[in-house]
Structure formats: C-alpha cells, structure tokens
C-alpha cells in the first residue's frame, strides 16, 4: 500500500466508524494531514502510480490520464456491508499492460477476502507485483506516521547526497520501446459491487433493460456483471447505488489486443 492514511480510514470504516470519525482518528494519530485532500482524494496514490509506471513500463502518465477517484464518497455502511459479504474495500492504484495498451486506475476496489491484499489493514502499505518469472509477490510495510515518513525522507536525502558526492547522474529507464495507449480501467466492462437501499426488483428491471446480469448477495447488496462505462452511467442515473469495481473481473475479451499482461496492483 502506498497511502497509509486512506487504508487506515477504510479499515476503520469497515468496523463501523463514520468517514468523519475515521478521519479524526487518523489525524489524532498523526497519520493524516490537517488538510487530507491529497490522501482521501487519491491524488497522492496517483502521483506514486506515475512513478511506478516509469519503473515498470518506462511510460509517463499524467494526473488527467489516471483521473483518480478517492474515498470521500464512501460511507461506513458501504464498507461494513461489503466486509460482511466477503469483500474489503481498498483504495487501489493499479497499472497493467495488455498488448499495446496500458491500463490504469486509482479508485476504491472491492477485494475478495481470500486475496492477500484484503488483509492489509491500518496504516500498512502493500505492493503486489505479477511477473512472468515468479508469479505474484507481495511487499508490505508501514506507510504513514511520523517515524515511517521520516525514515523514507531521510533515506532519500542520504541516497541523493551519496549520488552527488560520487558524481552519479540520473539513469533513465531504457525499457520503453513503444508508446503504449493509456486507458482507465473504468472504461472496460467489469463486475461491480452495488450497495444501496434499492429493491432487487428495481435492479433487475434495469439489468434487463440495459443488458447486464445481477445477483442479490444480501439486502441492499448486489453483484452486477457486465457493466460497461455507458451502462454504469445509466444505472447510477436511475438508482441510488454505490458502485465499486470488484478486483480481477475486467472483461479482457472486449479488448482487441493480444493477451500479454504485466500488472502492478497497489492497495492504498
């Protein structure tokens, strides 16, 4: 995870704390700034994803290309209901290559509880990397607080000083050979967790009308499959549902490219 503040707040909200209570607690513990905008709006995570993109793919990303979605629209009831039915909501920063395209996202994502990322709570950060050689590897550590932040800043200063003393110059990533087309994950069909005070009959009505499938998980909790950007917009316009993408459900069959994929998933 690359933003401990948001993860701390989401962990607290899953246990019933309101957004305001979780933020106040995070600020009292010095995990959140007096102005927490960068953390709760996903901006900090987006900046870090831009750095990861350079390392992993040699590709520059911009903030408008990522268009981050934060956690300010989430409520304790949404987080708690998701947790009660098998998901933990995490603010994920993701980047994945698929053919000649690079797909990115910074947004709350419903992670199934049987996946390791769902178990990263509090101010812990985690980076999950999938590679051809070793499969999936997970790296975790504290991501907020005075000592963790001071340690990272001091390390950067020492490295910079060492490079200056030894006359090192910046080495550019030479990996990039082609320019990849950047697309946000929310433009692709995928499965969503829909939470809100809506009767099953109403959700099924729009499912039949807009041609997607829906499964009732619990009262006010639905698993909605096959939602494209257009269908998602129509559903939101007609029903008071909070729609959260479920991790790993992107419909890649809709992408007319080869199947080479190189994902980096970061829970925040």
PDB file of C-alpha atoms in Angstrom, residues 14 77-89 110-114 193-196 215-223 246:
ATOM      1  CA  UNK A  14     -15.296  -1.415   7.800  1.00  0.00           C
ATOM      2  CA  UNK A  77     -22.412   1.299   5.906  1.00  0.00           C
ATOM      3  CA  UNK A  78     -20.987   0.597   2.444  1.00  0.00           C
ATOM      4  CA  UNK A  79     -17.632  -0.569   3.828  1.00  0.00           C
ATOM      5  CA  UNK A  80     -19.260  -2.652   6.546  1.00  0.00           C
ATOM      6  CA  UNK A  81     -21.778  -4.332   4.227  1.00  0.00           C
ATOM      7  CA  UNK A  82     -19.010  -5.200   1.784  1.00  0.00           C
ATOM      8  CA  UNK A  83     -16.936  -6.721   4.611  1.00  0.00           C
ATOM      9  CA  UNK A  84     -19.891  -8.729   5.912  1.00  0.00           C
ATOM     10  CA  UNK A  85     -20.361 -10.298   2.477  1.00  0.00           C
ATOM     11  CA  UNK A  86     -16.807 -11.240   1.571  1.00  0.00           C
ATOM     12  CA  UNK A  87     -15.023  -8.115   0.358  1.00  0.00           C
ATOM     13  CA  UNK A  88     -12.746  -5.468   1.797  1.00  0.00           C
ATOM     14  CA  UNK A  89     -12.828  -2.098   0.084  1.00  0.00           C
ATOM     15  CA  UNK A 110     -13.720  -4.451  -3.628  1.00  0.00           C
ATOM     16  CA  UNK A 111     -11.041  -7.071  -2.914  1.00  0.00           C
ATOM     17  CA  UNK A 112     -12.239 -10.621  -2.062  1.00  0.00           C
ATOM     18  CA  UNK A 113     -11.270 -11.607   1.475  1.00  0.00           C
ATOM     19  CA  UNK A 114      -9.369 -14.662   0.213  1.00  0.00           C
ATOM     20  CA  UNK A 193     -20.429  -4.481  -6.148  1.00  0.00           C
ATOM     21  CA  UNK A 194     -23.587  -2.400  -5.928  1.00  0.00           C
ATOM     22  CA  UNK A 195     -24.620  -1.224  -2.455  1.00  0.00           C
ATOM     23  CA  UNK A 196     -27.616   0.919  -1.615  1.00  0.00           C
ATOM     24  CA  UNK A 215     -27.058 -11.346  -8.360  1.00  0.00           C
ATOM     25  CA  UNK A 216     -28.502 -10.457  -4.959  1.00  0.00           C
ATOM     26  CA  UNK A 217     -25.849 -11.010  -2.278  1.00  0.00           C
ATOM     27  CA  UNK A 218     -27.758  -9.626   0.710  1.00  0.00           C
ATOM     28  CA  UNK A 219     -30.253  -6.890   1.491  1.00  0.00           C
ATOM     29  CA  UNK A 220     -29.055  -3.757  -0.334  1.00  0.00           C
ATOM     30  CA  UNK A 221     -26.001  -5.590  -1.715  1.00  0.00           C
ATOM     31  CA  UNK A 222     -25.705  -6.794  -5.323  1.00  0.00           C
ATOM     32  CA  UNK A 223     -23.078  -8.265  -7.621  1.00  0.00           C
ATOM     33  CA  UNK A 246     -14.516  -5.981  -7.923  1.00  0.00           C
TER      34      UNK A 246
END
